[in-house]
């Protein structure tokens, strides 16, 4: 594979597929106007993937197949912004906005005294609540992306940005400038944010406080595969440096041109003929806000004409010609009625505020998380207090602060439980961790319920019909004490439960029976080992091949698995040395749960196990086949093409496209001398 050259016809096909896919991508993500179905799109993509796999020469970093993420980086590189990335001054009411307009017209000498004697046009657009980024395109190809950082220097997040569907990998249209830097905001749409948090919560993993944090956390990942799995979008709002582009006369024209080249711009972009129209735009946007699928925290007004902008210039770190009219934070006051403590799947105890229901940010809020003991201390909150609840687009409402002056004499301190509220077992707090946890594991009914729900969930053993309510019912009724009990449920027993008809009961028993045939990754994930999500379960399964191998693995060999660091390795060891969990596993197997072992290609104990190397160019001191054999003897796989999963590339003389690709994907490369030294040092 990959040794022969593709025919001219195949090269053309690949180019055509790439162009087609880029066009459809853009129609879908930027213009919201798809013309083919998802499955047709998938077919085109698969065809291109096949071609690229067969002829790696055809693969380029701007291929639409490359949005999946690349190999993890050791750290972000720094990027200096040639033009600093600025911030915006704020206006908090209409008077401040009018003041701004007066200053503009005064400076531009457009009739300062009489308000509308001479008016000034503004571009109006929402202030997106995400993370500012800069994207550099050379000859229309996405070359480098960076965060804003401190405005002067940011971090190189090219690989992460490449995974975002609305980031064009190559521009389309006419007169594309040889050099173009665009700036915009990366954000997580609310629907994606909610879905992400719901999944995280179900898996008892960390949830994000708000979409802004979610976007920031997702973009600042050294492993772009994580970013690829997050629903992010880019909307652009300005141009940075450019060469070979005579800028149009206005800001709105700039954005329209960027849109033509393939960037998403705000659908709410508009112009206002004067400041009264700006105020009206702001009022309308404020009402629209609740219906949008993304968070905005205000409106940005920019003097539309570029010659005016140039004349106005900058002060300190913000342009004089723009202002952000901020929305008031959505807050409401209510009373804290009580605090309850919930127990999560891994035993984490979360204090939840029970509030007198209050309408804030478009919904009625009656619960708010208080996160943990530290947060309660920080707020200094007591039961009975009047509290300010904030929902700034946050799906999880927050208690922002306490109105101490309204504290009633009857207010009582929140007492953090000494024992688990569900099972009375001891609680423990590990140093450096905010969470307090119940130590009882599956003995604790609350953890048991969560563990069973997780075990039965779609990505785990996928037992259809065994939903959350039923699990609560079964545990409360004493039908299930531990996971293996699931496999001893009888139709009659189930049908005797409230709300479960005979038919559904037998369907459920059939689904339980079917779940016995599973896979090792699913089973590992289903066990609910702390910090072992789907991806880690898959890596562990592939690395060790069988449950027995994994159970016997020590921390060092665990740490050699992709995604597994000392913390996760520790949790895995802990899990498999606990006699209770070993009994659960044994009982599940006795009940008939089974999976095929996975063939492990590498010898786990070899120094280069798990690594994939690529040899390219010609070697002077050894035959290519010898180099390959020596690498394989050390446990490495030797592949014919460079991908994001490549560990290292050995570049001999006249190394060509593979070397270029390695560099594009940030895969480390070494020359022949270094390679020989390295081999002799470890053989
Ligand atoms: S213009 C030179 N437009 O707000 C002008 N910024 O407080 C600089 N932002 O860092 C930015 N939406 O992250 C502009 N439509 C918009 C924006 C926007 C969000 C963010 C941006 C910037 C921050 C400034």
XYZ file of C-alpha atoms and ligand atoms in Angstrom:
707
model
C 0.000 0.000 0.000
C 1.210 3.466 -0.799
C 4.186 2.309 -2.835
C 2.723 2.874 -6.260
C 1.881 6.314 -7.567
C -1.717 7.277 -8.181
C -2.771 7.757 -11.787
C -3.582 11.215 -13.080
C -7.220 10.219 -12.998
C -7.089 9.343 -9.302
C -5.240 12.572 -8.510
C -8.016 14.470 -10.243
C -10.636 12.490 -8.397
C -9.054 13.274 -5.040
C -8.862 16.972 -5.881
C -12.441 16.970 -7.016
C -13.624 15.167 -3.892
C -11.708 17.575 -1.695
C -13.230 20.564 -3.443
C -16.716 19.094 -3.345
C -16.464 18.243 0.328
C -15.118 21.678 1.161
C -18.004 23.255 -0.738
C -20.616 21.126 1.005
C -18.984 21.750 4.336
C -19.231 25.442 3.780
C -22.804 25.315 2.575
C -23.682 23.398 5.708
C -21.709 25.247 8.355
C -21.290 28.726 6.981
C -24.292 29.351 4.766
C -26.706 26.996 6.525
C -27.881 25.806 3.129
C -26.945 22.149 2.575
C -27.758 20.630 -0.794
C -26.896 17.005 -0.113
C -27.930 14.643 2.649
C -25.614 13.700 5.498
C -25.245 10.195 4.133
C -24.302 11.451 0.672
C -21.712 13.640 2.348
C -20.415 10.667 4.305
C -20.093 8.655 1.124
C -17.982 11.324 -0.539
C -15.848 11.592 2.561
C -15.350 7.852 2.758
C -14.325 7.736 -0.904
C -11.681 10.395 -0.265
C -10.499 8.652 2.897
C -10.087 5.419 0.957
C -8.102 7.139 -1.759
C -5.835 8.862 0.727
C -5.270 5.679 2.611
C -4.327 3.866 -0.550
C -2.162 6.707 -1.851
C -0.864 8.707 1.100
C 0.817 11.030 -1.401
C -2.639 12.441 -2.066
C -3.129 13.523 1.502
C -2.649 17.167 2.437
C -3.206 18.893 5.783
C -6.034 20.915 4.267
C -7.963 17.810 3.286
C -11.460 17.669 4.809
C -10.546 14.229 6.138
C -8.075 15.872 8.497
C -10.578 17.378 10.917
C -10.209 14.522 13.327
C -7.347 15.857 15.395
C -3.624 15.157 15.413
C -1.057 13.650 17.788
C -0.898 15.365 21.181
C 1.547 18.233 21.569
C 3.991 18.471 24.461
C 3.146 22.176 24.830
C 1.775 25.081 22.805
C 4.171 27.179 20.798
C 3.987 30.927 21.263
C 2.757 33.146 18.488
C 3.454 36.862 18.313
C 0.623 38.884 16.857
C 2.035 41.242 14.286
C -0.947 43.482 14.879
C -1.939 43.323 18.553
C -5.335 41.793 19.319
C -7.269 44.499 21.084
C -10.088 44.578 23.556
C -13.197 46.745 23.567
C -14.405 49.555 25.766
C -17.798 48.998 27.332
C -21.001 50.993 27.625
C -23.392 49.901 30.352
C -26.377 52.093 29.482
C -27.856 54.142 26.648
C -26.338 57.363 27.967
C -22.849 55.924 27.742
C -23.618 54.829 24.203
C -24.779 58.314 23.253
C -21.665 59.761 24.863
C -19.591 57.459 22.674
C -21.393 58.646 19.545
C -20.888 62.275 20.545
C -17.129 61.716 20.975
C -16.931 60.030 17.563
C -18.688 62.827 15.737
C -16.684 65.430 17.606
C -13.398 63.835 16.599
C -14.573 63.379 13.047
C -15.909 66.936 13.046
C -19.381 65.773 12.045
C -21.512 68.305 13.847
C -20.935 67.724 17.512
C -23.547 70.094 18.932
C -26.741 69.157 17.189
C -27.227 65.438 17.706
C -28.546 64.529 14.293
C -27.188 67.389 12.312
C -24.836 64.988 10.736
C -25.080 61.318 11.493
C -22.567 58.551 11.522
C -23.182 55.004 10.344
C -22.359 52.065 12.613
C -21.931 48.368 11.986
C -23.854 46.374 14.588
C -23.054 42.805 15.547
C -23.484 40.605 18.604
C -20.653 40.270 21.078
C -20.088 36.550 21.101
C -19.126 35.012 24.392
C -16.285 32.677 23.551
C -12.593 32.906 22.891
C -10.863 35.320 20.492
C -8.645 33.684 17.870
C -6.499 34.727 14.935
C -6.266 32.612 11.768
C -3.579 33.048 9.155
C -4.127 31.978 5.532
C -1.358 31.832 2.970
C -2.502 31.549 -0.635
C -5.900 30.635 0.709
C -4.688 27.717 2.822
C -5.099 27.737 6.596
C -1.588 27.890 7.957
C -1.643 28.913 11.592
C -4.159 29.747 14.287
C -3.576 31.319 17.664
C -5.352 32.412 20.797
C -5.428 36.060 21.733
C -3.289 35.507 24.816
C -2.322 38.858 26.291
C -3.038 40.570 22.968
C 0.648 40.632 21.967
C 1.486 36.940 22.230
C -0.885 34.012 22.032
C -0.643 30.248 21.770
C -0.434 28.210 18.594
C -3.660 26.195 18.442
C -3.565 25.394 14.711
C -4.234 21.677 15.147
C -7.233 22.337 17.362
C -8.723 24.967 15.079
C -8.358 22.600 12.140
C -10.882 20.269 13.766
C -13.630 22.906 13.765
C -15.975 22.447 10.831
C -16.633 26.163 10.304
C -12.899 26.927 10.071
C -12.235 26.793 6.322
C -9.106 24.742 5.624
C -8.828 26.441 2.277
C -10.625 29.500 1.027
C -12.827 29.574 -2.036
C -13.939 32.303 -4.396
C -12.246 35.086 -6.298
C -9.254 37.295 -5.564
C -8.058 35.406 -2.522
C -5.191 37.434 -1.049
C -1.752 35.774 -0.774
C -1.723 36.608 2.927
C -4.769 37.039 5.116
C -5.269 37.049 8.853
C -8.840 36.926 10.097
C -10.020 37.266 13.645
C -13.087 35.929 15.290
C -14.626 34.161 18.199
C -14.727 30.427 18.809
C -17.733 29.414 20.876
C -19.749 26.371 21.816
C -23.388 26.533 20.684
C -25.847 26.021 23.546
C -27.325 22.767 22.224
C -23.859 21.223 21.975
C -22.952 22.566 25.395
C -26.054 21.058 26.993
C -25.491 17.711 25.299
C -21.843 17.704 26.303
C -22.654 18.442 29.937
C -25.481 15.919 30.027
C -23.081 13.236 28.837
C -20.376 14.339 31.267
C -22.848 14.353 34.120
C -24.117 10.874 33.252
C -20.516 9.654 33.283
C -19.885 11.562 36.510
C -17.217 13.537 34.715
C -16.412 17.208 34.987
C -19.122 19.491 33.635
C -18.387 22.962 32.310
C -19.767 25.935 34.178
C -20.789 27.770 30.998
C -20.333 27.622 27.225
C -17.480 30.133 27.366
C -15.453 27.950 29.710
C -16.348 24.973 27.595
C -15.012 26.668 24.449
C -11.851 27.829 26.184
C -11.242 24.448 27.782
C -11.822 22.664 24.490
C -9.478 24.894 22.494
C -6.628 24.755 24.962
C -6.161 21.017 24.644
C -2.772 19.596 23.760
C -4.590 16.637 22.254
C -6.568 17.915 19.278
C -8.607 14.707 19.193
C -10.349 16.002 22.305
C -11.093 19.293 20.561
C -12.376 17.386 17.534
C -15.013 15.744 19.700
C -16.316 19.077 21.001
C -19.052 20.999 19.166
C -17.296 24.300 18.437
C -17.941 27.040 15.906
C -16.034 30.022 14.580
C -17.644 33.336 13.671
C -15.336 36.018 12.307
C -15.555 39.725 13.090
C -12.470 41.420 11.707
C -9.375 41.236 9.558
C -5.829 41.446 10.908
C -2.848 41.688 8.582
C -3.303 41.110 4.868
C -1.272 41.419 1.688
C -2.598 41.821 -1.813
C -6.053 42.885 -0.719
C -7.245 46.422 -1.229
C -9.644 46.682 1.665
C -13.176 47.841 0.830
C -14.535 51.087 2.231
C -16.468 49.704 5.179
C -16.338 47.114 7.938
C -19.548 45.470 6.741
C -18.089 45.041 3.256
C -14.996 43.410 4.770
C -17.137 40.899 6.613
C -19.248 40.181 3.534
C -16.090 39.511 1.557
C -14.800 37.175 4.301
C -18.133 35.373 4.128
C -17.715 34.968 0.361
C -14.352 33.350 0.926
C -15.877 30.826 3.283
C -16.056 32.269 6.795
C -19.127 32.323 8.963
C -20.144 35.856 9.889
C -22.941 36.803 12.251
C -26.357 36.503 10.599
C -27.349 39.459 12.787
C -24.760 41.780 11.209
C -26.464 45.021 10.210
C -25.866 48.721 9.887
C -27.457 51.527 11.873
C -27.722 54.965 10.296
C -27.301 56.768 13.625
C -27.040 56.189 17.351
C -30.826 55.979 17.869
C -30.878 53.105 15.417
C -28.079 51.516 17.476
C -30.209 51.779 20.612
C -33.108 50.185 18.744
C -30.855 47.397 17.431
C -29.659 46.751 20.978
C -33.246 46.525 22.308
C -34.242 44.113 19.555
C -31.152 41.954 20.077
C -31.815 41.833 23.804
C -35.191 40.260 23.078
C -33.774 37.922 20.455
C -31.041 36.782 22.798
C -33.088 34.084 24.520
C -33.901 32.475 21.159
C -30.308 32.262 19.910
C -28.401 29.008 19.906
C -25.291 30.662 21.340
C -24.415 33.020 24.145
C -23.956 36.708 23.502
C -23.104 39.158 26.234
C -23.739 42.419 24.438
C -23.691 44.229 21.115
C -20.598 45.653 19.452
C -21.013 48.909 17.549
C -18.229 49.840 15.149
C -17.865 52.992 13.083
C -18.526 51.477 9.670
C -16.232 53.521 7.420
C -12.592 52.413 7.468
C -11.266 55.889 6.708
C -13.105 57.093 9.787
C -11.675 54.195 11.797
C -8.153 55.147 10.725
C -8.747 58.750 11.662
C -10.062 57.775 15.090
C -7.275 55.339 15.918
C -6.730 53.618 19.267
C -6.406 54.427 22.921
C -4.508 52.133 25.232
C -5.554 48.625 24.258
C -8.864 49.348 22.553
C -9.968 50.989 19.328
C -11.623 54.383 19.735
C -14.068 53.543 16.958
C -15.850 50.632 18.621
C -17.803 50.012 21.786
C -19.482 47.031 23.410
C -22.915 47.762 24.835
C -23.126 45.044 27.468
C -26.320 43.273 28.441
C -27.075 43.442 32.120
C -26.111 40.140 33.769
C -29.217 38.050 34.194
C -29.651 37.852 37.895
C -32.510 37.486 40.310
C -32.754 37.332 44.049
C -34.463 34.543 45.886
C -34.305 32.630 49.114
C -32.143 29.646 49.872
C -34.632 27.200 51.377
C -32.321 24.301 52.046
C -29.207 22.493 50.912
C -29.261 18.851 49.913
C -26.276 16.646 49.287
C -26.233 14.414 46.232
C -23.957 11.431 45.758
C -22.461 10.909 42.288
C -21.320 7.671 40.645
C -17.818 7.933 42.022
C -19.076 9.004 45.426
C -18.492 12.746 45.025
C -20.818 14.649 47.336
C -22.308 17.737 45.674
C -24.235 20.334 47.685
C -27.337 21.470 45.814
C -29.185 24.654 46.754
C -32.974 24.335 46.952
C -34.303 27.750 46.046
C -37.617 29.497 46.198
C -38.380 29.219 42.453
C -37.371 32.322 40.550
C -37.466 33.327 36.877
C -34.025 34.200 35.536
C -32.472 34.106 32.083
C -35.625 32.744 30.514
C -36.247 29.800 32.847
C -37.593 29.101 36.309
C -34.805 28.070 38.582
C -35.448 26.073 41.730
C -32.081 24.331 42.151
C -28.547 25.581 41.814
C -25.299 23.775 42.355
C -23.055 24.959 45.152
C -20.241 22.809 43.712
C -18.369 21.846 46.876
C -17.407 22.806 50.384
C -14.910 25.445 49.235
C -17.582 27.213 47.219
C -19.920 27.312 50.235
C -17.110 28.845 52.296
C -16.301 31.359 49.572
C -19.922 32.508 49.350
C -20.349 32.512 53.130
C -23.932 31.421 52.529
C -26.420 30.187 55.150
C -29.808 28.520 54.824
C -32.502 31.204 54.896
C -30.280 33.770 53.203
C -31.410 35.895 50.312
C -29.112 35.004 47.459
C -28.459 36.372 43.998
C -28.915 33.666 41.376
C -27.216 34.175 38.054
C -27.860 32.483 34.804
C -25.667 34.206 32.228
C -26.580 31.729 29.534
C -25.319 29.114 31.921
C -27.329 26.008 31.824
C -26.412 25.307 35.416
C -27.622 28.246 37.487
C -25.139 29.642 39.951
C -25.485 31.249 43.325
C -23.495 34.416 42.650
C -23.511 36.049 46.083
C -25.357 36.517 49.332
C -27.214 39.658 50.395
C -25.804 39.724 53.912
C -27.868 42.781 54.874
C -31.027 40.693 54.393
C -29.867 37.783 56.533
C -32.676 36.741 58.871
C -31.913 35.971 62.508
C -33.139 32.443 61.859
C -30.455 31.768 59.213
C -28.588 28.550 59.934
C -25.183 27.360 58.899
C -24.885 24.740 56.159
C -23.532 21.658 57.805
C -21.524 19.496 55.467
C -22.357 15.890 56.308
C -19.816 13.834 58.230
C -21.203 10.684 56.708
C -22.605 9.775 53.324
C -26.219 11.019 53.110
C -27.202 7.833 51.272
C -25.413 5.113 53.242
C -23.917 6.667 56.352
C -20.407 5.516 55.410
C -17.348 7.611 56.124
C -16.418 10.442 53.760
C -12.924 11.288 52.661
C -11.256 14.184 50.992
C -8.116 13.592 49.001
C -5.564 16.321 49.218
C -5.641 18.659 46.261
C -9.188 17.609 45.313
C -12.161 19.837 45.956
C -14.606 16.936 46.137
C -15.501 15.056 49.283
C -16.363 11.444 48.532
C -18.260 8.578 50.057
C -15.825 5.721 50.545
C -18.378 2.911 50.384
C -18.202 2.303 46.640
C -20.915 -0.022 45.405
C -22.161 -0.691 48.911
C -23.607 2.823 48.863
C -27.103 2.691 47.298
C -26.687 6.111 45.677
C -23.423 5.096 44.001
C -24.898 1.728 43.165
C -27.823 3.336 41.346
C -25.462 5.554 39.388
C -23.155 2.636 38.655
C -26.019 0.509 37.338
C -27.329 3.374 35.196
C -23.850 3.790 33.770
C -23.389 0.055 33.206
C -26.665 -0.133 31.264
C -26.121 3.093 29.297
C -25.841 3.174 25.530
C -22.059 3.384 25.249
C -21.585 0.748 27.929
C -23.522 -2.548 27.828
C -26.423 -0.795 26.122
C -29.339 -2.479 27.880
C -32.374 -0.972 26.237
C -35.251 -0.387 28.619
C -33.129 -0.252 31.763
C -33.485 3.482 32.229
C -32.806 5.738 35.206
C -36.279 5.548 36.769
C -36.403 1.780 36.567
C -32.957 1.454 38.108
C -34.043 3.652 41.033
C -37.124 1.486 41.425
C -35.199 -1.780 41.257
C -32.591 -0.684 43.773
C -35.218 0.765 46.138
C -37.268 -2.433 45.900
C -34.183 -4.463 46.748
C -34.208 -6.355 43.415
C -30.671 -5.289 42.542
C -27.877 -5.024 45.058
C -24.949 -5.148 42.715
C -24.278 -5.187 38.986
C -24.430 -8.987 38.533
C -27.981 -9.001 39.967
C -29.101 -7.441 36.680
C -28.523 -10.836 35.082
C -30.745 -12.650 37.551
C -33.839 -10.518 37.053
C -36.923 -12.544 36.143
C -39.881 -11.504 34.013
C -42.344 -12.195 36.824
C -40.347 -10.131 39.291
C -40.147 -7.222 36.864
C -43.774 -7.429 35.830
C -44.728 -7.173 39.487
C -43.181 -3.708 39.621
C -45.384 -0.707 39.261
C -45.681 0.641 35.702
C -43.971 -2.300 34.023
C -46.219 -4.429 31.843
C -45.528 -8.107 31.170
C -44.520 -7.303 27.576
C -41.959 -4.658 28.551
C -40.677 -6.940 31.290
C -39.935 -9.723 28.832
C -38.425 -7.258 26.350
C -36.165 -6.063 29.107
C -35.086 -9.561 30.046
C -34.289 -10.211 26.376
C -32.247 -6.998 26.200
C -30.362 -8.003 29.335
C -29.651 -11.398 27.825
C -28.403 -9.818 24.583
C -26.057 -7.515 26.487
C -24.035 -10.513 27.647
C -22.265 -10.618 24.301
C -20.172 -7.508 24.458
C -16.718 -6.166 23.702
C -13.785 -5.547 26.002
C -13.789 -1.750 25.494
C -17.508 -1.572 26.324
C -17.092 -3.782 29.356
C -14.179 -1.737 30.701
C -16.074 1.485 30.177
C -19.172 -0.034 31.803
C -17.254 -0.862 34.973
C -17.053 2.863 35.680
C -13.410 3.030 36.697
C -12.665 6.620 37.654
C -11.425 8.748 34.758
C -11.773 5.840 32.339
C -14.079 7.181 29.662
C -14.807 5.553 26.321
C -11.550 6.551 24.662
C -9.364 5.391 27.537
C -11.294 2.117 27.798
C -10.618 1.530 24.117
C -6.909 2.318 24.477
C -6.594 -0.007 27.467
C -8.409 -2.817 25.677
C -6.297 -2.468 22.569
C -3.083 -2.291 24.492
C -3.643 -5.241 26.805
C -5.941 -7.341 24.655
C -7.559 -9.153 27.560
C -8.984 -8.358 30.951
C -6.456 -10.702 32.571
C -3.511 -8.781 31.091
C -5.010 -5.507 32.214
C -5.642 -6.794 35.733
C -2.036 -7.842 36.051
C -0.572 -4.662 34.584
C 1.549 -2.565 36.913
C 1.510 1.224 36.921
C 4.447 1.523 34.556
C 2.914 -0.576 31.839
C -0.415 1.217 32.353
C 1.338 4.521 31.852
C 2.667 3.394 28.494
C -0.912 3.392 27.139
C -2.085 6.391 25.127
C -4.185 8.774 27.331
C -3.045 7.139 30.566
C -0.977 9.201 32.966
C -0.037 8.499 36.592
C -3.447 9.538 37.940
C -5.485 7.299 35.672
C -2.966 4.469 36.091
C -3.443 4.803 39.841
C -7.234 4.582 39.555
C -6.990 1.517 37.318
C -4.615 -0.231 39.714
C -6.812 0.654 42.667
C -9.843 -0.710 40.887
C -8.279 -4.050 40.028
C -6.740 -4.601 43.446
C -10.043 -4.092 45.240
C -11.491 -7.486 46.217
C -15.083 -6.220 45.995
C -14.723 -5.112 42.400
C -12.918 -8.339 41.502
C -15.865 -10.258 42.889
C -18.291 -8.161 40.831
C -16.285 -8.915 37.692
C -16.150 -12.623 38.515
C -19.897 -12.737 39.129
C -20.626 -10.909 35.875
C -18.569 -13.471 33.977
C -20.273 -16.313 35.816
C -23.589 -14.807 34.786
C -22.456 -15.132 31.171
C -21.076 -11.709 30.268
C -18.367 -12.314 27.707
C -16.299 -10.673 25.012
C -13.649 -11.738 22.543
C -10.065 -10.933 23.443
C -8.302 -8.494 21.191
C -5.234 -9.540 19.301
C -2.341 -7.513 20.605
C 0.126 -6.860 17.854
C 2.933 -5.387 19.865
C 4.775 -7.078 22.661
C 3.852 -4.882 25.573
C 7.244 -5.134 27.247
C 9.401 -3.863 24.363
C 10.887 -0.350 24.483
C 9.055 0.941 21.400
C 5.751 -0.880 21.987
C 2.789 1.181 20.954
C 4.879 3.452 18.746
C 4.450 3.875 15.005
C 7.476 4.921 12.963
C 7.776 5.939 9.336
C 10.947 5.632 7.261
C 11.343 7.994 4.341
C 14.082 9.123 1.974
C 17.140 6.976 1.341
C 19.355 5.681 4.129
C 23.126 5.557 3.552
C 24.346 3.268 6.306
C 21.730 0.533 6.251
C 19.122 -1.109 4.087
C 15.583 0.144 4.580
C 14.480 -3.446 5.307
C 17.094 -3.754 8.082
C 16.015 -0.496 9.649
C 12.446 -1.743 9.562
C 13.357 -5.090 11.104
C 15.328 -3.444 13.900
C 12.441 -1.131 14.743
C 9.993 -4.018 14.719
C 12.260 -6.065 16.946
C 12.063 -3.199 19.439
C 8.266 -3.375 19.362
C 7.498 -0.473 16.995
C 5.121 -0.669 14.090
C 6.602 0.614 10.837
C 4.021 2.311 8.655
C 4.164 3.418 5.037
C 2.485 6.750 5.552
C 2.565 9.605 8.020
C -0.574 10.312 9.994
C -1.500 12.063 13.188
C -0.758 8.800 14.974
C 2.824 8.559 13.800
C 5.292 8.657 16.690
C 8.411 9.575 14.740
C 9.636 9.930 11.183
C 13.154 8.981 10.137
C 14.052 11.312 7.279
C 16.878 10.042 5.082
C 18.340 11.816 2.057
C 15.892 13.454 -0.316
C 12.958 12.906 1.984
C 9.955 14.464 0.265
C 6.261 14.665 0.893
C 6.281 12.424 3.965
C 8.731 14.735 5.703
C 6.636 17.738 4.719
C 3.574 16.031 6.040
C 5.280 15.116 9.297
C 6.204 18.751 9.742
C 2.709 19.883 8.919
C 1.304 17.480 11.513
C 3.976 18.321 14.088
C 5.240 14.742 14.137
C 8.844 14.636 15.426
C 11.483 13.799 12.797
C 15.097 12.648 13.106
C 17.837 12.248 10.526
C 19.812 9.068 9.828
C 22.697 9.852 12.186
C 20.319 10.538 15.066
C 18.382 7.413 14.183
C 21.458 5.171 14.305
C 22.530 6.698 17.609
C 19.070 6.201 19.008
C 18.892 2.549 17.899
C 22.247 1.684 19.419
C 21.314 3.428 22.662
C 18.246 1.255 23.234
C 19.024 -2.067 21.537
S -14.045 43.380 17.761
C -10.575 45.769 17.422
N -16.324 42.113 17.526
O -14.728 40.775 22.654
C -11.813 45.152 17.866
N -14.929 41.562 19.346
O -13.708 42.761 24.592
C -11.613 44.014 18.751
N -15.791 39.794 20.773
O -11.345 39.960 22.471
C -12.667 43.047 18.784
N -17.626 39.430 19.656
O -13.015 38.181 21.837
C -15.208 42.260 18.245
N -18.348 41.040 17.181
C -17.239 41.195 17.885
C -16.968 40.415 19.035
C -15.797 40.646 19.738
C -16.899 39.058 20.688
C -14.777 39.646 21.840
C -13.385 39.439 21.346
C -12.534 40.472 21.999
C -13.412 40.927 23.115
C -13.132 42.371 23.398
